[in-house]
């Protein structure tokens, strides 16, 4: 433990992290220190994608990032994808298309899909599969998740 | 968990949207790992590194000397019963004199930070005298290894003997089959928060579990407390699949809270999760099928050995499921089955989706393919020829009273379109091996395989696994209460659909899922739609009766003539039509209902008896692409027709089918806990491989809807069948593509490249 502190910018808000152990992951700090438990951890080895957050717009596994090294970055978590409490198009599509069962994989997937659709407006089925292949879902078998991503994609294209 | 609301007109049969969907996508849903309390400490568990050892001494002084460590507890601190267990209480809360598997809890600590707790575990000195482990299930059976537990090394032996035991068929095929140990790998790790009562004589627990009341019973016994002093609320559950039916951290967490008088949070990491819950039983099944020349199945002989690991868990029930399902969904009059589930120093095994039937099905379906070849029939024709029908007898003598559309399942699966052929120049991601090691297009061979299964629903052998629900109608709003564990399957939305349908009221609130109401039984055995669905339906109907009595009295109509039409009460023989909301104004109606399924019997020593409640059936056809030189497999398509009774929520039903198929695919070609000398070699997601989006096959589905008369809503459970016969179907397809025997799952690349 140390008495030093550092700042993290999460969802547009500056947070001070005090008395933290230097080895704490961004995942731990978000969940246990900043009151943002939306980001999940299921492997802490970068294998499951449950902890996916955006750092300066890039999707990363928060479990692999030391929180203290993220001080320069703008971090977006599932809680910060929309600012007004209304669901984003991707979130709505996951609900409508049946992409949510237990929901533990969902926050990470939702962040990953936002990242995908921001970079690639019209991803093919294979591009979708590849983009979310780092996000494990044990419940759905992915079928309804693919449907949700396609629904969000098509809605954006139609706009 | 917050009380949830839904107001859409989403009745039974619609793809009603689940009430927890929006909180889950927004990251607002509180999983068990998300709950916390002021002033809480972190609990952590010390586990044995040895599969079998005597504990000479435990020195906790080093741990207690660390700043921030509050307490270390061991077996000596357990106030009540020293063991727990689902069927027999044989598993120690903490190992005291001897450890029986690598990963068994020995002590637990409470500290101010997870990292402090980890260091405290490192500082505990346990002096072990390492013993040689019992690892070979056959040694447990033949008695050549001294008992490793006071209850002995054989957990259960059950025969099923029926018909002429000297019968010899014109055609005989035999084989020996093996299944590795599969992990449930639910994504949300084990987690709980325990809050001690101020007087120290009770505890409140928020935990991710499958069966709150069973946890309550086992925890209370270990804490030496009356049941009502252990109050359990379901923490949000991130999947279960059988792996949360047993106690994991519940007793440890409560005990730490009571000793420290502070809230305790515990959560496992992924590695600890592999040690902390039970797995699917690895099994070896030797089978011999006798048939007439035309392919008519006459006799099944089987010897099955299931490795239960160190503690019993649900092993004995898993075994009876296996031995009573050995014939598969086929008529067969003669059976000679002998099954063992044994105790070893391997990790404990218990419930996982499919529960014993997965193992039996891999063997009997592999056999049906051999029989087809021997009789000159196609895989489809041999199955159609022997397909079970309602009224047929099982090898236990039980008559199958359930709707049994086996033939339809097979025919409608066969009628589903085949996938397009592999392109001449496919994307690398479409080839076996995907993005990593990639096959060459010219090497690829395509294969097709079949699997069909029968699965019992609900608990068996005389167990009354009833379910309770309460319905309250007040101010035009329905509130439902039940202790049914929502683990992801979607019971929360089904319950709302039932209430809207029965009562014609759209606003259906749900109380927190807790032990404040009677048991709902376990979320397992494909039973909650039937059992808890029946309970919610029953409670809502009782309320409706009262409502009709009130409306009848008010309008001078015989209540028996009243019915609900959408959101109105109508007189079926007159003109009265009044909105339910108006009719119910000022009323407070509150009813509780218990749903019991029909009684079942124990098996006799020959495995005869009406031990099961009901059955569901399914067929799977798998299409795979294989690179035989590299041993790589891509599952291209799964076609399936499933006997569901009635579809209550099409989207949720499809999700169950697709999800189950992915797990069966995992067992077929990817997933295995590798054990070396009783120790897990791959307790991580880096080394225990799960299907990803790139492994997901195209899934084409037909739901067979023949309402089940026994079932309260006409619907059968749908959770387990999808994962059962898909595994043998995939393996059969790989055999078809390669000509290899492939008698073991998961099929590994080396089995394809170097196997016979
Ligand atoms: S918890 Fe970060 S990838 Fe699994
Ligand atoms: S919905 Fe449960 S892990 Fe994806």
PDB file of C-alpha atoms in Angstrom, chain B residues 588-739:
ATOM      1  CA  UNK B 588     -55.957  -7.588  -2.373  1.00  0.00           C
ATOM      2  CA  UNK B 589     -55.654 -11.239  -3.279  1.00  0.00           C
ATOM      3  CA  UNK B 590     -52.703 -13.275  -2.119  1.00  0.00           C
ATOM      4  CA  UNK B 591     -52.189 -16.971  -2.759  1.00  0.00           C
ATOM      5  CA  UNK B 592     -49.342 -19.443  -2.492  1.00  0.00           C
ATOM      6  CA  UNK B 593     -49.165 -22.695  -4.408  1.00  0.00           C
ATOM      7  CA  UNK B 594     -46.877 -25.713  -4.306  1.00  0.00           C
ATOM      8  CA  UNK B 595     -46.504 -27.760  -7.439  1.00  0.00           C
ATOM      9  CA  UNK B 596     -45.592 -31.414  -6.974  1.00  0.00           C
ATOM     10  CA  UNK B 597     -44.913 -33.796  -9.799  1.00  0.00           C
ATOM     11  CA  UNK B 598     -46.272 -37.317  -9.659  1.00  0.00           C
ATOM     12  CA  UNK B 599     -44.541 -39.673  -7.282  1.00  0.00           C
ATOM     13  CA  UNK B 600     -41.704 -41.853  -8.500  1.00  0.00           C
ATOM     14  CA  UNK B 601     -40.160 -45.030  -7.091  1.00  0.00           C
ATOM     15  CA  UNK B 602     -36.721 -46.228  -6.213  1.00  0.00           C
ATOM     16  CA  UNK B 603     -35.162 -48.865  -8.404  1.00  0.00           C
ATOM     17  CA  UNK B 604     -34.968 -52.387  -7.069  1.00  0.00           C
ATOM     18  CA  UNK B 605     -31.736 -54.352  -7.121  1.00  0.00           C
ATOM     19  CA  UNK B 606     -32.361 -55.290 -10.733  1.00  0.00           C
ATOM     20  CA  UNK B 607     -32.879 -51.698 -11.686  1.00  0.00           C
ATOM     21  CA  UNK B 608     -36.612 -52.117 -12.162  1.00  0.00           C
ATOM     22  CA  UNK B 609     -39.093 -49.459 -11.131  1.00  0.00           C
ATOM     23  CA  UNK B 610     -40.906 -46.303 -12.200  1.00  0.00           C
ATOM     24  CA  UNK B 611     -38.050 -44.079 -11.168  1.00  0.00           C
ATOM     25  CA  UNK B 612     -38.475 -41.150 -13.565  1.00  0.00           C
ATOM     26  CA  UNK B 613     -41.217 -38.537 -13.941  1.00  0.00           C
ATOM     27  CA  UNK B 614     -41.157 -37.709 -17.646  1.00  0.00           C
ATOM     28  CA  UNK B 615     -38.949 -37.622 -20.731  1.00  0.00           C
ATOM     29  CA  UNK B 616     -37.950 -35.345 -23.584  1.00  0.00           C
ATOM     30  CA  UNK B 617     -36.393 -36.305 -26.891  1.00  0.00           C
ATOM     31  CA  UNK B 618     -34.203 -34.679 -29.500  1.00  0.00           C
ATOM     32  CA  UNK B 619     -32.337 -35.483 -32.699  1.00  0.00           C
ATOM     33  CA  UNK B 620     -29.139 -33.883 -33.976  1.00  0.00           C
ATOM     34  CA  UNK B 621     -27.447 -34.024 -37.337  1.00  0.00           C
ATOM     35  CA  UNK B 622     -23.905 -32.690 -37.524  1.00  0.00           C
ATOM     36  CA  UNK B 623     -21.921 -31.640 -40.567  1.00  0.00           C
ATOM     37  CA  UNK B 624     -18.187 -31.201 -40.102  1.00  0.00           C
ATOM     38  CA  UNK B 625     -15.146 -30.328 -42.174  1.00  0.00           C
ATOM     39  CA  UNK B 626     -11.994 -32.156 -41.161  1.00  0.00           C
ATOM     40  CA  UNK B 627      -8.375 -31.898 -42.144  1.00  0.00           C
ATOM     41  CA  UNK B 628      -7.261 -35.480 -41.487  1.00  0.00           C
ATOM     42  CA  UNK B 629      -3.550 -34.631 -41.773  1.00  0.00           C
ATOM     43  CA  UNK B 630      -3.643 -31.921 -39.123  1.00  0.00           C
ATOM     44  CA  UNK B 631      -6.487 -33.448 -37.115  1.00  0.00           C
ATOM     45  CA  UNK B 632      -8.437 -30.185 -37.224  1.00  0.00           C
ATOM     46  CA  UNK B 633     -12.228 -30.087 -37.133  1.00  0.00           C
ATOM     47  CA  UNK B 634     -14.688 -27.364 -37.996  1.00  0.00           C
ATOM     48  CA  UNK B 635     -18.292 -28.029 -37.066  1.00  0.00           C
ATOM     49  CA  UNK B 636     -20.133 -26.497 -39.988  1.00  0.00           C
ATOM     50  CA  UNK B 637     -23.759 -27.042 -39.110  1.00  0.00           C
ATOM     51  CA  UNK B 638     -25.978 -28.628 -36.503  1.00  0.00           C
ATOM     52  CA  UNK B 639     -29.548 -29.420 -37.472  1.00  0.00           C
ATOM     53  CA  UNK B 640     -31.923 -30.349 -34.695  1.00  0.00           C
ATOM     54  CA  UNK B 641     -35.570 -31.086 -34.061  1.00  0.00           C
ATOM     55  CA  UNK B 642     -36.421 -31.038 -30.375  1.00  0.00           C
ATOM     56  CA  UNK B 643     -39.431 -32.323 -28.533  1.00  0.00           C
ATOM     57  CA  UNK B 644     -40.399 -29.332 -26.377  1.00  0.00           C
ATOM     58  CA  UNK B 645     -44.076 -29.965 -25.694  1.00  0.00           C
ATOM     59  CA  UNK B 646     -44.948 -26.366 -26.303  1.00  0.00           C
ATOM     60  CA  UNK B 647     -42.877 -23.265 -26.985  1.00  0.00           C
ATOM     61  CA  UNK B 648     -43.595 -20.673 -24.302  1.00  0.00           C
ATOM     62  CA  UNK B 649     -41.040 -18.088 -25.429  1.00  0.00           C
ATOM     63  CA  UNK B 650     -39.575 -18.698 -28.896  1.00  0.00           C
ATOM     64  CA  UNK B 651     -36.509 -16.521 -28.429  1.00  0.00           C
ATOM     65  CA  UNK B 652     -35.650 -17.990 -25.043  1.00  0.00           C
ATOM     66  CA  UNK B 653     -36.209 -21.525 -26.334  1.00  0.00           C
ATOM     67  CA  UNK B 654     -33.924 -20.933 -29.281  1.00  0.00           C
ATOM     68  CA  UNK B 655     -31.287 -19.535 -26.948  1.00  0.00           C
ATOM     69  CA  UNK B 656     -31.395 -22.686 -24.826  1.00  0.00           C
ATOM     70  CA  UNK B 657     -31.045 -24.892 -27.886  1.00  0.00           C
ATOM     71  CA  UNK B 658     -28.150 -22.937 -29.372  1.00  0.00           C
ATOM     72  CA  UNK B 659     -26.384 -22.642 -26.026  1.00  0.00           C
ATOM     73  CA  UNK B 660     -26.698 -26.337 -25.263  1.00  0.00           C
ATOM     74  CA  UNK B 661     -25.369 -27.251 -28.676  1.00  0.00           C
ATOM     75  CA  UNK B 662     -22.258 -25.139 -28.099  1.00  0.00           C
ATOM     76  CA  UNK B 663     -21.579 -26.997 -24.849  1.00  0.00           C
ATOM     77  CA  UNK B 664     -22.033 -30.366 -26.525  1.00  0.00           C
ATOM     78  CA  UNK B 665     -19.677 -29.222 -29.263  1.00  0.00           C
ATOM     79  CA  UNK B 666     -17.175 -28.308 -26.573  1.00  0.00           C
ATOM     80  CA  UNK B 667     -17.293 -31.818 -25.161  1.00  0.00           C
ATOM     81  CA  UNK B 668     -17.004 -33.331 -28.639  1.00  0.00           C
ATOM     82  CA  UNK B 669     -13.875 -31.573 -29.801  1.00  0.00           C
ATOM     83  CA  UNK B 670     -12.444 -29.110 -27.287  1.00  0.00           C
ATOM     84  CA  UNK B 671     -13.140 -29.323 -23.610  1.00  0.00           C
ATOM     85  CA  UNK B 672     -11.383 -31.506 -21.097  1.00  0.00           C
ATOM     86  CA  UNK B 673      -9.904 -31.050 -17.673  1.00  0.00           C
ATOM     87  CA  UNK B 674      -6.598 -32.864 -18.032  1.00  0.00           C
ATOM     88  CA  UNK B 675      -5.529 -34.719 -14.899  1.00  0.00           C
ATOM     89  CA  UNK B 676      -2.034 -35.955 -14.208  1.00  0.00           C
ATOM     90  CA  UNK B 677      -1.614 -37.880 -10.970  1.00  0.00           C
ATOM     91  CA  UNK B 678      -4.824 -36.377  -9.668  1.00  0.00           C
ATOM     92  CA  UNK B 679      -3.773 -32.804 -10.360  1.00  0.00           C
ATOM     93  CA  UNK B 680      -5.434 -30.541 -12.907  1.00  0.00           C
ATOM     94  CA  UNK B 681      -3.055 -29.471 -15.626  1.00  0.00           C
ATOM     95  CA  UNK B 682      -5.242 -26.821 -17.220  1.00  0.00           C
ATOM     96  CA  UNK B 683      -7.335 -24.920 -14.674  1.00  0.00           C
ATOM     97  CA  UNK B 684      -7.495 -21.695 -16.697  1.00  0.00           C
ATOM     98  CA  UNK B 685      -9.224 -20.333 -19.783  1.00  0.00           C
ATOM     99  CA  UNK B 686      -5.840 -20.218 -21.484  1.00  0.00           C
ATOM    100  CA  UNK B 687      -5.564 -23.984 -21.317  1.00  0.00           C
ATOM    101  CA  UNK B 688      -9.152 -25.196 -20.944  1.00  0.00           C
ATOM    102  CA  UNK B 689     -10.549 -24.318 -24.354  1.00  0.00           C
ATOM    103  CA  UNK B 690     -14.135 -23.158 -24.754  1.00  0.00           C
ATOM    104  CA  UNK B 691     -16.050 -22.631 -27.980  1.00  0.00           C
ATOM    105  CA  UNK B 692     -15.715 -19.065 -29.260  1.00  0.00           C
ATOM    106  CA  UNK B 693     -17.757 -17.182 -31.828  1.00  0.00           C
ATOM    107  CA  UNK B 694     -15.516 -18.656 -34.517  1.00  0.00           C
ATOM    108  CA  UNK B 695     -16.292 -22.202 -33.356  1.00  0.00           C
ATOM    109  CA  UNK B 696     -20.035 -21.669 -33.378  1.00  0.00           C
ATOM    110  CA  UNK B 697     -21.686 -23.706 -36.131  1.00  0.00           C
ATOM    111  CA  UNK B 698     -24.711 -22.685 -38.087  1.00  0.00           C
ATOM    112  CA  UNK B 699     -27.665 -24.050 -36.102  1.00  0.00           C
ATOM    113  CA  UNK B 700     -30.958 -24.887 -37.800  1.00  0.00           C
ATOM    114  CA  UNK B 701     -33.814 -25.762 -35.496  1.00  0.00           C
ATOM    115  CA  UNK B 702     -37.308 -27.186 -35.598  1.00  0.00           C
ATOM    116  CA  UNK B 703     -39.310 -27.204 -32.398  1.00  0.00           C
ATOM    117  CA  UNK B 704     -41.629 -30.195 -32.186  1.00  0.00           C
ATOM    118  CA  UNK B 705     -44.743 -28.991 -30.377  1.00  0.00           C
ATOM    119  CA  UNK B 706     -46.878 -31.810 -29.053  1.00  0.00           C
ATOM    120  CA  UNK B 707     -48.174 -30.547 -25.712  1.00  0.00           C
ATOM    121  CA  UNK B 708     -47.302 -32.822 -22.816  1.00  0.00           C
ATOM    122  CA  UNK B 709     -50.489 -33.684 -20.912  1.00  0.00           C
ATOM    123  CA  UNK B 710     -48.656 -34.191 -17.620  1.00  0.00           C
ATOM    124  CA  UNK B 711     -46.945 -30.810 -17.743  1.00  0.00           C
ATOM    125  CA  UNK B 712     -48.772 -27.865 -16.182  1.00  0.00           C
ATOM    126  CA  UNK B 713     -48.138 -25.624 -19.187  1.00  0.00           C
ATOM    127  CA  UNK B 714     -47.864 -28.403 -21.748  1.00  0.00           C
ATOM    128  CA  UNK B 715     -44.177 -27.566 -22.026  1.00  0.00           C
ATOM    129  CA  UNK B 716     -41.301 -29.924 -21.392  1.00  0.00           C
ATOM    130  CA  UNK B 717     -37.991 -28.708 -20.032  1.00  0.00           C
ATOM    131  CA  UNK B 718     -35.672 -27.752 -22.839  1.00  0.00           C
ATOM    132  CA  UNK B 719     -32.353 -27.029 -21.165  1.00  0.00           C
ATOM    133  CA  UNK B 720     -30.559 -30.345 -21.272  1.00  0.00           C
ATOM    134  CA  UNK B 721     -31.540 -32.199 -24.465  1.00  0.00           C
ATOM    135  CA  UNK B 722     -29.650 -29.784 -26.770  1.00  0.00           C
ATOM    136  CA  UNK B 723     -26.282 -30.706 -25.280  1.00  0.00           C
ATOM    137  CA  UNK B 724     -26.745 -34.482 -25.144  1.00  0.00           C
ATOM    138  CA  UNK B 725     -26.899 -36.108 -28.574  1.00  0.00           C
ATOM    139  CA  UNK B 726     -25.045 -33.314 -30.350  1.00  0.00           C
ATOM    140  CA  UNK B 727     -21.758 -34.706 -29.017  1.00  0.00           C
ATOM    141  CA  UNK B 728     -22.113 -38.169 -30.574  1.00  0.00           C
ATOM    142  CA  UNK B 729     -23.496 -36.587 -33.749  1.00  0.00           C
ATOM    143  CA  UNK B 730     -20.344 -34.506 -34.170  1.00  0.00           C
ATOM    144  CA  UNK B 731     -18.081 -37.464 -33.448  1.00  0.00           C
ATOM    145  CA  UNK B 732     -20.033 -39.596 -35.922  1.00  0.00           C
ATOM    146  CA  UNK B 733     -19.546 -36.890 -38.534  1.00  0.00           C
ATOM    147  CA  UNK B 734     -15.798 -36.887 -37.903  1.00  0.00           C
ATOM    148  CA  UNK B 735     -15.789 -40.676 -38.229  1.00  0.00           C
ATOM    149  CA  UNK B 736     -17.694 -40.296 -41.473  1.00  0.00           C
ATOM    150  CA  UNK B 737     -15.095 -37.870 -42.775  1.00  0.00           C
ATOM    151  CA  UNK B 738     -12.028 -39.784 -41.645  1.00  0.00           C
ATOM    152  CA  UNK B 739     -12.911 -43.456 -41.190  1.00  0.00           C
TER     153      UNK B 739
END
